[in-house]
Amino acid sequence: MTFTFSILLIVALVLWVGFAGGALTLHESDPAGNALSNAYTSIIGMVLWVVLAALLLVASKRGEWPGWAAIAAWILVPTSGVTAIAVIQSMSRDGSRGKILVVIPIIAPFLLLGYASWQFFPSLRSMAYGGTANVIVWSSLLAVSVLPWPVMMQFSRESKARIAQQRIAHTMEKTREDSEEKAKELAKWLPKFEALTNEDSLYKWREFTGHGEDLREKAFAGMRVLKNRQKEAEEMLEAGSNWPLIEAANLDLEATPVFCERSRKLIRRQTAQIVPPVPGRPYDWEKQSVDPYLPALEWLLTHGCPCKEELAVMENAVSAYPAATGRNQTLATLARLRKLGAL
């Protein structure tokens, strides 16, 4: 039994040194190194408390344990371990404020190591009165198991508040940068936009729809009064541009037979790009090839264009892909458009 106790004692001492050392050196590396150190120290702590429990169990075979001390051990040994690991986690989140708690991973194992040794070796038991030793050890362990929690909870609240403030500051900074970028974009393109006339082509006006929402709205307002926008939009469709179809509502176009037929041709060509499905490829890869056309399909249907056939082909093409959230959302929209086309 002495050999077993000695081996456990040596292992516990080595683990204690590693655990205490890890607690003392948190936040002395880069973020990745600190995260690794935190995980390493926490694992050592878990193993240490298992060894301490085994050490106390062996010591209990030879020592003199009052009934209340045995109950205290069953409660406080695991509790002190949980507290020590929680301290490590708290320190990993707040290295500057959490240093006050570093005494816990050092003191708690020391108390248990000393108590187990005192109980196991008669020569040590003779040096201290049992009642006093038990009271000192277990009351001290109770203190180090309970007292850190209010401090850690306060640290946690402060840490969450600080993280929230950092996120707000980051959002405000991002908003400011976006505003500055939009202002620069507008300053660059506004003089060119103001030089446009009603004689310029729809294609030339289109260039100003991708440089900020303000300029986009102004560009569409200007395009809606162009006399030749319908003809030019139909010519762009024939040339393979999907832009007039996607922006038909913003351009205030008419669903003429020519516009409808060329739009249907373009939709058929677009649908053909996802047929048949590539084995193993999810629909999310193809979503951007289909979903931008759904509002356009709705516009065509509500304006009397006969595109039920294209709608059915697209629905069959999407249905061939494995079930997924994006694919199911697209099918739900297509089913709604099918009902709209049946009215």
mmCIF file of C-alpha atoms in Angstrom:
data_model
loop_
_atom_site.group_PDB
_atom_site.id
_atom_site.type_symbol
_atom_site.label_atom_id
_atom_site.label_comp_id
_atom_site.label_asym_id
_atom_site.label_seq_id
_atom_site.Cartn_x
_atom_site.Cartn_y
_atom_site.Cartn_z
ATOM 1 C CA MET A 1 0.000 0.000 0.000
ATOM 2 C CA THR A 2 2.897 2.318 0.777
ATOM 3 C CA PHE A 3 4.292 1.767 -2.722
ATOM 4 C CA THR A 4 0.929 2.578 -4.320
ATOM 5 C CA PHE A 5 0.543 5.694 -2.193
ATOM 6 C CA SER A 6 4.075 6.846 -3.008
ATOM 7 C CA ILE A 7 3.536 6.437 -6.771
ATOM 8 C CA LEU A 8 0.246 8.334 -6.599
ATOM 9 C CA LEU A 9 1.882 11.025 -4.491
ATOM 10 C CA ILE A 10 4.715 11.510 -7.004
ATOM 11 C CA VAL A 11 2.291 11.627 -9.934
ATOM 12 C CA ALA A 12 0.087 14.110 -8.082
ATOM 13 C CA LEU A 13 3.060 16.340 -7.295
ATOM 14 C CA VAL A 14 4.177 16.357 -10.941
ATOM 15 C CA LEU A 15 0.644 17.151 -12.106
ATOM 16 C CA TRP A 16 0.321 19.847 -9.451
ATOM 17 C CA VAL A 17 3.488 21.548 -10.666
ATOM 18 C CA GLY A 18 2.246 21.394 -14.260
ATOM 19 C CA PHE A 19 -1.212 22.658 -13.301
ATOM 20 C CA ALA A 20 0.080 25.535 -11.184
ATOM 21 C CA GLY A 21 2.670 26.407 -13.812
ATOM 22 C CA GLY A 22 0.048 26.460 -16.535
ATOM 23 C CA ALA A 23 -2.170 28.730 -14.450
ATOM 24 C CA LEU A 24 0.696 31.130 -13.821
ATOM 25 C CA THR A 25 1.703 31.354 -17.502
ATOM 26 C CA LEU A 26 -1.683 31.869 -19.154
ATOM 27 C CA HIS A 27 -1.742 34.840 -21.590
ATOM 28 C CA GLU A 28 2.003 34.784 -22.172
ATOM 29 C CA SER A 29 1.724 33.761 -25.833
ATOM 30 C CA ASP A 30 -0.287 34.623 -28.937
ATOM 31 C CA PRO A 31 -4.042 33.836 -29.029
ATOM 32 C CA ALA A 32 -3.504 30.370 -30.535
ATOM 33 C CA GLY A 33 -0.800 29.566 -27.979
ATOM 34 C CA ASN A 34 -2.964 30.849 -25.133
ATOM 35 C CA ALA A 35 -5.893 28.691 -26.250
ATOM 36 C CA LEU A 36 -3.616 25.636 -26.395
ATOM 37 C CA SER A 37 -2.183 26.436 -22.958
ATOM 38 C CA ASN A 38 -5.691 26.818 -21.541
ATOM 39 C CA ALA A 39 -6.774 23.427 -22.911
ATOM 40 C CA TYR A 40 -3.547 21.760 -21.766
ATOM 41 C CA THR A 41 -3.829 23.199 -18.232
ATOM 42 C CA SER A 42 -7.500 22.219 -17.933
ATOM 43 C CA ILE A 43 -6.754 18.617 -18.956
ATOM 44 C CA ILE A 44 -3.899 18.425 -16.433
ATOM 45 C CA GLY A 45 -6.279 19.733 -13.778
ATOM 46 C CA MET A 46 -8.865 17.053 -14.508
ATOM 47 C CA VAL A 47 -6.257 14.296 -14.316
ATOM 48 C CA LEU A 48 -4.779 15.836 -11.151
ATOM 49 C CA TRP A 49 -8.088 15.708 -9.305
ATOM 50 C CA VAL A 50 -8.640 12.093 -10.304
ATOM 51 C CA VAL A 51 -5.215 11.230 -8.884
ATOM 52 C CA LEU A 52 -5.935 13.270 -5.732
ATOM 53 C CA ALA A 53 -9.197 11.383 -5.215
ATOM 54 C CA ALA A 54 -7.327 8.084 -5.572
ATOM 55 C CA LEU A 55 -4.652 9.329 -3.170
ATOM 56 C CA LEU A 56 -7.236 10.225 -0.534
ATOM 57 C CA LEU A 57 -8.971 6.884 -1.029
ATOM 58 C CA VAL A 58 -5.715 5.017 -0.312
ATOM 59 C CA ALA A 59 -4.980 7.288 2.648
ATOM 60 C CA SER A 60 -8.414 6.609 4.115
ATOM 61 C CA LYS A 61 -7.443 2.939 4.593
ATOM 62 C CA ARG A 62 -4.785 3.878 7.133
ATOM 63 C CA GLY A 63 -5.856 7.243 8.483
ATOM 64 C CA GLU A 64 -8.373 8.342 11.076
ATOM 65 C CA TRP A 65 -11.300 10.032 9.385
ATOM 66 C CA PRO A 66 -14.190 11.503 11.411
ATOM 67 C CA GLY A 67 -17.558 10.862 9.802
ATOM 68 C CA TRP A 68 -18.071 14.517 8.952
ATOM 69 C CA ALA A 69 -14.620 14.683 7.316
ATOM 70 C CA ALA A 70 -15.492 11.768 5.033
ATOM 71 C CA ILE A 71 -18.701 13.530 3.995
ATOM 72 C CA ALA A 72 -16.762 16.760 3.429
ATOM 73 C CA ALA A 73 -14.291 14.880 1.235
ATOM 74 C CA TRP A 74 -17.047 13.418 -0.949
ATOM 75 C CA ILE A 75 -18.441 16.911 -1.496
ATOM 76 C CA LEU A 76 -15.417 19.192 -1.499
ATOM 77 C CA VAL A 77 -12.892 17.148 -3.505
ATOM 78 C CA PRO A 78 -14.925 17.240 -6.758
ATOM 79 C CA THR A 79 -16.219 20.736 -5.945
ATOM 80 C CA SER A 80 -12.719 22.103 -5.507
ATOM 81 C CA GLY A 81 -11.715 20.489 -8.817
ATOM 82 C CA VAL A 82 -14.628 22.091 -10.644
ATOM 83 C CA THR A 83 -13.761 25.447 -9.087
ATOM 84 C CA ALA A 84 -10.090 25.170 -10.035
ATOM 85 C CA ILE A 85 -10.932 24.347 -13.676
ATOM 86 C CA ALA A 86 -13.468 27.188 -13.733
ATOM 87 C CA VAL A 87 -10.763 29.530 -12.457
ATOM 88 C CA ILE A 88 -8.514 28.493 -15.345
ATOM 89 C CA GLN A 89 -11.316 29.199 -17.812
ATOM 90 C CA SER A 90 -12.022 32.561 -16.184
ATOM 91 C CA MET A 91 -8.354 33.490 -16.280
ATOM 92 C CA SER A 92 -8.136 32.497 -19.939
ATOM 93 C CA ARG A 93 -10.898 34.990 -20.757
ATOM 94 C CA ASP A 94 -9.519 37.812 -18.606
ATOM 95 C CA GLY A 95 -5.827 37.403 -17.948
ATOM 96 C CA SER A 96 -5.300 40.790 -16.276
ATOM 97 C CA ARG A 97 -8.281 40.692 -13.912
ATOM 98 C CA GLY A 98 -8.208 36.930 -13.303
ATOM 99 C CA LYS A 99 -4.710 36.773 -11.857
ATOM 100 C CA ILE A 100 -6.125 37.309 -8.379
ATOM 101 C CA LEU A 101 -7.679 33.826 -8.654
ATOM 102 C CA VAL A 102 -4.427 31.996 -9.479
ATOM 103 C CA VAL A 103 -4.064 31.005 -5.818
ATOM 104 C CA ILE A 104 -6.934 28.527 -6.184
ATOM 105 C CA PRO A 105 -5.191 26.049 -8.546
ATOM 106 C CA ILE A 106 -2.158 26.242 -6.245
ATOM 107 C CA ILE A 107 -3.742 26.067 -2.776
ATOM 108 C CA ALA A 108 -6.517 23.504 -3.364
ATOM 109 C CA PRO A 109 -4.241 20.634 -4.550
ATOM 110 C CA PHE A 110 -1.702 21.535 -1.855
ATOM 111 C CA LEU A 111 -4.337 21.124 0.856
ATOM 112 C CA LEU A 112 -5.424 17.748 -0.505
ATOM 113 C CA LEU A 113 -1.850 16.512 -0.975
ATOM 114 C CA GLY A 114 -0.914 17.571 2.540
ATOM 115 C CA TYR A 115 -4.036 16.074 4.079
ATOM 116 C CA ALA A 116 -3.589 12.723 2.279
ATOM 117 C CA SER A 117 0.051 12.528 3.389
ATOM 118 C CA TRP A 118 -0.873 13.479 6.962
ATOM 119 C CA GLN A 119 -3.523 10.760 7.076
ATOM 120 C CA PHE A 120 -1.326 8.079 5.527
ATOM 121 C CA PHE A 121 1.866 8.469 7.538
ATOM 122 C CA PRO A 122 1.531 7.979 11.325
ATOM 123 C CA SER A 123 4.625 10.095 11.977
ATOM 124 C CA LEU A 124 2.916 13.076 10.410
ATOM 125 C CA ARG A 125 -0.367 12.461 12.235
ATOM 126 C CA SER A 126 1.474 12.624 15.538
ATOM 127 C CA MET A 127 2.626 16.160 14.758
ATOM 128 C CA ALA A 128 -0.849 17.704 14.710
ATOM 129 C CA TYR A 129 -4.069 17.184 16.621
ATOM 130 C CA GLY A 130 -6.554 15.378 14.359
ATOM 131 C CA GLY A 131 -9.561 17.525 15.125
ATOM 132 C CA THR A 132 -7.711 20.755 14.472
ATOM 133 C CA ALA A 133 -6.105 19.453 11.275
ATOM 134 C CA ASN A 134 -9.424 18.248 9.888
ATOM 135 C CA VAL A 135 -11.144 21.539 10.636
ATOM 136 C CA ILE A 136 -8.339 23.602 9.090
ATOM 137 C CA VAL A 137 -8.081 21.521 5.904
ATOM 138 C CA TRP A 138 -11.767 21.094 5.138
ATOM 139 C CA SER A 139 -12.794 24.617 6.118
ATOM 140 C CA SER A 140 -9.973 25.991 3.955
ATOM 141 C CA LEU A 141 -11.018 23.742 1.052
ATOM 142 C CA LEU A 142 -14.601 24.920 1.503
ATOM 143 C CA ALA A 143 -13.420 28.507 1.284
ATOM 144 C CA VAL A 144 -11.347 28.041 -1.868
ATOM 145 C CA SER A 145 -14.203 26.057 -3.465
ATOM 146 C CA VAL A 146 -16.919 28.652 -2.815
ATOM 147 C CA LEU A 147 -15.413 32.108 -2.485
ATOM 148 C CA PRO A 148 -14.050 32.414 -6.062
ATOM 149 C CA TRP A 149 -17.477 32.024 -7.681
ATOM 150 C CA PRO A 150 -18.825 35.544 -6.957
ATOM 151 C CA VAL A 151 -15.562 36.988 -8.270
ATOM 152 C CA MET A 152 -15.691 34.826 -11.412
ATOM 153 C CA MET A 153 -19.339 35.732 -11.999
ATOM 154 C CA GLN A 154 -18.445 39.406 -11.767
ATOM 155 C CA PHE A 155 -15.556 38.905 -14.164
ATOM 156 C CA SER A 156 -17.893 37.067 -16.534
ATOM 157 C CA ARG A 157 -20.440 39.901 -16.493
ATOM 158 C CA GLU A 158 -17.734 42.475 -17.098
ATOM 159 C CA SER A 159 -16.221 40.363 -19.879
ATOM 160 C CA LYS A 160 -19.593 39.996 -21.639
ATOM 161 C CA ALA A 161 -20.207 43.736 -21.308
ATOM 162 C CA ARG A 162 -16.754 44.476 -22.714
ATOM 163 C CA ILE A 163 -17.279 42.079 -25.640
ATOM 164 C CA ALA A 164 -20.668 43.697 -26.347
ATOM 165 C CA GLN A 165 -19.043 47.146 -26.339
ATOM 166 C CA GLN A 166 -16.301 45.907 -28.674
ATOM 167 C CA ARG A 167 -18.907 44.525 -31.066
ATOM 168 C CA ILE A 168 -20.815 47.801 -31.016
ATOM 169 C CA ALA A 169 -17.597 49.728 -31.626
ATOM 170 C CA HIS A 170 -16.688 47.350 -34.475
ATOM 171 C CA THR A 171 -20.149 47.748 -36.013
ATOM 172 C CA MET A 172 -19.942 51.527 -35.748
ATOM 173 C CA GLU A 173 -16.483 51.505 -37.311
ATOM 174 C CA LYS A 174 -17.677 49.230 -40.119
ATOM 175 C CA THR A 175 -20.679 51.502 -40.691
ATOM 176 C CA ARG A 176 -18.399 54.526 -40.794
ATOM 177 C CA GLU A 177 -16.056 52.823 -43.262
ATOM 178 C CA ASP A 178 -19.011 51.770 -45.433
ATOM 179 C CA SER A 179 -20.354 55.319 -45.395
ATOM 180 C CA GLU A 180 -16.974 56.702 -46.391
ATOM 181 C CA GLU A 181 -16.669 54.106 -49.155
ATOM 182 C CA LYS A 182 -20.150 54.948 -50.456
ATOM 183 C CA ALA A 183 -19.322 58.654 -50.362
ATOM 184 C CA LYS A 184 -16.133 58.042 -52.371
ATOM 185 C CA GLU A 185 -18.056 55.872 -54.841
ATOM 186 C CA LEU A 186 -20.731 58.515 -55.254
ATOM 187 C CA ALA A 187 -18.171 61.304 -55.660
ATOM 188 C CA LYS A 188 -16.466 59.266 -58.401
ATOM 189 C CA TRP A 189 -19.576 58.382 -60.418
ATOM 190 C CA LEU A 190 -21.943 61.294 -59.779
ATOM 191 C CA PRO A 191 -20.226 63.721 -62.204
ATOM 192 C CA LYS A 192 -20.394 61.070 -64.934
ATOM 193 C CA PHE A 193 -24.040 60.403 -64.124
ATOM 194 C CA GLU A 194 -24.945 64.072 -64.254
ATOM 195 C CA ALA A 195 -23.449 64.235 -67.728
ATOM 196 C CA LEU A 196 -25.976 61.676 -69.053
ATOM 197 C CA THR A 197 -28.835 62.778 -71.294
ATOM 198 C CA ASN A 198 -32.066 61.209 -72.510
ATOM 199 C CA GLU A 199 -30.299 60.542 -75.782
ATOM 200 C CA ASP A 200 -27.843 58.120 -74.186
ATOM 201 C CA SER A 201 -28.473 54.412 -74.535
ATOM 202 C CA LEU A 202 -30.065 52.177 -71.916
ATOM 203 C CA TYR A 203 -26.808 50.228 -71.840
ATOM 204 C CA LYS A 204 -24.885 53.354 -70.860
ATOM 205 C CA TRP A 205 -27.400 54.227 -68.119
ATOM 206 C CA ARG A 206 -27.175 50.695 -66.793
ATOM 207 C CA GLU A 207 -23.562 51.310 -65.764
ATOM 208 C CA PHE A 208 -24.746 53.551 -62.912
ATOM 209 C CA THR A 209 -26.977 50.968 -61.190
ATOM 210 C CA GLY A 210 -24.089 49.246 -59.425
ATOM 211 C CA HIS A 211 -22.501 52.127 -57.513
ATOM 212 C CA GLY A 212 -24.571 52.671 -54.402
ATOM 213 C CA GLU A 213 -28.291 52.654 -53.696
ATOM 214 C CA ASP A 214 -28.740 56.401 -54.097
ATOM 215 C CA LEU A 215 -27.215 56.464 -57.566
ATOM 216 C CA ARG A 216 -29.059 53.270 -58.475
ATOM 217 C CA GLU A 217 -32.424 54.831 -57.716
ATOM 218 C CA LYS A 218 -31.538 57.970 -59.653
ATOM 219 C CA ALA A 219 -30.367 55.875 -62.604
ATOM 220 C CA PHE A 220 -33.599 53.874 -62.772
ATOM 221 C CA ALA A 221 -35.645 57.061 -62.430
ATOM 222 C CA GLY A 222 -33.785 58.421 -65.443
ATOM 223 C CA MET A 223 -34.115 55.196 -67.439
ATOM 224 C CA ARG A 224 -37.869 55.040 -66.932
ATOM 225 C CA VAL A 225 -38.313 58.146 -69.091
ATOM 226 C CA LEU A 226 -36.075 56.981 -71.936
ATOM 227 C CA LYS A 227 -38.165 56.726 -75.104
ATOM 228 C CA ASN A 228 -36.314 53.733 -76.561
ATOM 229 C CA ARG A 229 -35.851 51.713 -73.342
ATOM 230 C CA GLN A 230 -38.322 48.972 -74.394
ATOM 231 C CA LYS A 231 -36.637 48.366 -77.726
ATOM 232 C CA GLU A 232 -33.152 48.532 -76.263
ATOM 233 C CA ALA A 233 -34.121 46.142 -73.446
ATOM 234 C CA GLU A 234 -35.390 43.624 -75.994
ATOM 235 C CA GLU A 235 -32.181 43.976 -77.988
ATOM 236 C CA MET A 236 -30.124 43.359 -74.851
ATOM 237 C CA LEU A 237 -32.136 40.185 -74.149
ATOM 238 C CA GLU A 238 -31.496 38.978 -77.679
ATOM 239 C CA ALA A 239 -27.780 39.601 -77.151
ATOM 240 C CA GLY A 240 -27.874 37.325 -74.079
ATOM 241 C CA SER A 241 -28.009 39.912 -71.285
ATOM 242 C CA ASN A 242 -30.326 38.946 -68.433
ATOM 243 C CA TRP A 243 -30.233 42.432 -66.916
ATOM 244 C CA PRO A 244 -33.424 43.787 -68.546
ATOM 245 C CA LEU A 245 -35.355 40.733 -67.351
ATOM 246 C CA ILE A 246 -34.012 40.918 -63.783
ATOM 247 C CA GLU A 247 -34.737 44.670 -63.632
ATOM 248 C CA ALA A 248 -37.962 44.680 -65.675
ATOM 249 C CA ALA A 249 -40.023 46.117 -62.811
ATOM 250 C CA ASN A 250 -37.498 48.868 -62.071
ATOM 251 C CA LEU A 251 -37.362 49.770 -65.772
ATOM 252 C CA ASP A 252 -41.173 49.903 -66.035
ATOM 253 C CA LEU A 253 -41.086 47.756 -69.162
ATOM 254 C CA GLU A 254 -44.017 46.266 -71.056
ATOM 255 C CA ALA A 255 -44.510 42.507 -71.456
ATOM 256 C CA THR A 256 -44.589 42.660 -75.232
ATOM 257 C CA PRO A 257 -44.604 39.403 -77.220
ATOM 258 C CA VAL A 258 -40.986 40.051 -78.201
ATOM 259 C CA PHE A 259 -39.908 40.735 -74.617
ATOM 260 C CA CYS A 260 -41.762 37.648 -73.355
ATOM 261 C CA GLU A 261 -40.341 35.315 -75.984
ATOM 262 C CA ARG A 262 -36.783 36.499 -75.541
ATOM 263 C CA SER A 263 -37.129 36.284 -71.742
ATOM 264 C CA ARG A 264 -38.424 32.729 -72.001
ATOM 265 C CA LYS A 265 -35.513 31.813 -74.270
ATOM 266 C CA LEU A 266 -33.057 33.246 -71.770
ATOM 267 C CA ILE A 267 -34.676 31.363 -68.854
ATOM 268 C CA ARG A 268 -34.548 28.082 -70.793
ATOM 269 C CA ARG A 269 -30.861 28.647 -71.510
ATOM 270 C CA GLN A 270 -30.196 29.443 -67.852
ATOM 271 C CA THR A 271 -32.062 26.351 -66.629
ATOM 272 C CA ALA A 272 -30.112 24.152 -69.027
ATOM 273 C CA GLN A 273 -26.930 25.066 -67.131
ATOM 274 C CA ILE A 274 -28.025 23.085 -64.063
ATOM 275 C CA VAL A 275 -29.313 20.012 -65.936
ATOM 276 C CA PRO A 276 -28.461 17.289 -65.247
ATOM 277 C CA PRO A 277 -27.149 17.658 -61.666
ATOM 278 C CA VAL A 278 -23.459 16.962 -61.192
ATOM 279 C CA PRO A 279 -23.211 13.875 -58.909
ATOM 280 C CA GLY A 280 -22.516 14.927 -55.332
ATOM 281 C CA ARG A 281 -22.948 18.648 -55.995
ATOM 282 C CA PRO A 282 -25.498 20.320 -53.673
ATOM 283 C CA TYR A 283 -28.126 22.722 -54.957
ATOM 284 C CA ASP A 284 -26.506 25.574 -53.017
ATOM 285 C CA TRP A 285 -23.841 25.628 -55.748
ATOM 286 C CA GLU A 286 -26.520 26.299 -58.362
ATOM 287 C CA LYS A 287 -28.763 28.565 -56.281
ATOM 288 C CA GLN A 288 -27.350 31.774 -57.722
ATOM 289 C CA SER A 289 -28.053 30.474 -61.212
ATOM 290 C CA VAL A 290 -31.769 30.086 -60.480
ATOM 291 C CA ASP A 291 -33.020 32.247 -57.614
ATOM 292 C CA PRO A 292 -32.348 35.667 -59.222
ATOM 293 C CA TYR A 293 -34.831 34.652 -61.940
ATOM 294 C CA LEU A 294 -37.692 33.894 -59.558
ATOM 295 C CA PRO A 295 -38.867 37.530 -59.190
ATOM 296 C CA ALA A 296 -38.487 37.880 -62.972
ATOM 297 C CA LEU A 297 -40.671 34.822 -63.507
ATOM 298 C CA GLU A 298 -43.281 36.293 -61.194
ATOM 299 C CA TRP A 299 -43.192 39.562 -63.159
ATOM 300 C CA LEU A 300 -43.643 37.693 -66.437
ATOM 301 C CA LEU A 301 -46.580 35.684 -65.087
ATOM 302 C CA THR A 302 -48.367 38.669 -63.597
ATOM 303 C CA HIS A 303 -47.947 40.516 -66.892
ATOM 304 C CA GLY A 304 -49.479 37.714 -68.935
ATOM 305 C CA CYS A 305 -46.396 36.126 -70.448
ATOM 306 C CA PRO A 306 -47.002 32.412 -71.263
ATOM 307 C CA CYS A 307 -44.021 30.915 -69.423
ATOM 308 C CA LYS A 308 -45.626 27.936 -67.665
ATOM 309 C CA GLU A 309 -43.430 25.570 -69.663
ATOM 310 C CA GLU A 310 -40.226 27.299 -68.511
ATOM 311 C CA LEU A 311 -41.529 27.285 -64.951
ATOM 312 C CA ALA A 312 -42.182 23.532 -65.080
ATOM 313 C CA VAL A 313 -38.748 22.811 -66.577
ATOM 314 C CA MET A 314 -37.047 24.854 -63.866
ATOM 315 C CA GLU A 315 -39.076 23.139 -61.138
ATOM 316 C CA ASN A 316 -38.116 19.687 -62.464
ATOM 317 C CA ALA A 317 -34.465 20.704 -62.697
ATOM 318 C CA VAL A 318 -34.336 21.924 -59.092
ATOM 319 C CA SER A 319 -36.269 18.867 -57.861
ATOM 320 C CA ALA A 320 -33.507 16.621 -59.194
ATOM 321 C CA TYR A 321 -31.077 17.933 -56.578
ATOM 322 C CA PRO A 322 -30.803 16.431 -53.069
ATOM 323 C CA ALA A 323 -33.149 17.871 -50.460
ATOM 324 C CA ALA A 324 -31.640 20.872 -48.666
ATOM 325 C CA THR A 325 -32.881 24.103 -47.114
ATOM 326 C CA GLY A 326 -32.009 26.299 -50.093
ATOM 327 C CA ARG A 327 -33.370 23.828 -52.626
ATOM 328 C CA ASN A 328 -36.629 23.422 -50.690
ATOM 329 C CA GLN A 329 -37.065 27.214 -50.459
ATOM 330 C CA THR A 330 -36.632 27.537 -54.220
ATOM 331 C CA LEU A 331 -39.170 24.760 -54.846
ATOM 332 C CA ALA A 332 -41.662 26.430 -52.512
ATOM 333 C CA THR A 333 -41.351 29.670 -54.484
ATOM 334 C CA LEU A 334 -41.722 27.824 -57.797
ATOM 335 C CA ALA A 335 -44.834 26.045 -56.507
ATOM 336 C CA ARG A 336 -46.326 29.419 -55.565
ATOM 337 C CA LEU A 337 -45.519 30.790 -59.027
ATOM 338 C CA ARG A 338 -47.101 27.727 -60.612
ATOM 339 C CA LYS A 339 -50.343 28.496 -58.784
ATOM 340 C CA LEU A 340 -50.031 32.113 -59.852
ATOM 341 C CA GLY A 341 -49.664 31.021 -63.471
ATOM 342 C CA ALA A 342 -52.783 28.872 -63.189
ATOM 343 C CA LEU A 343 -54.984 31.824 -62.256
#
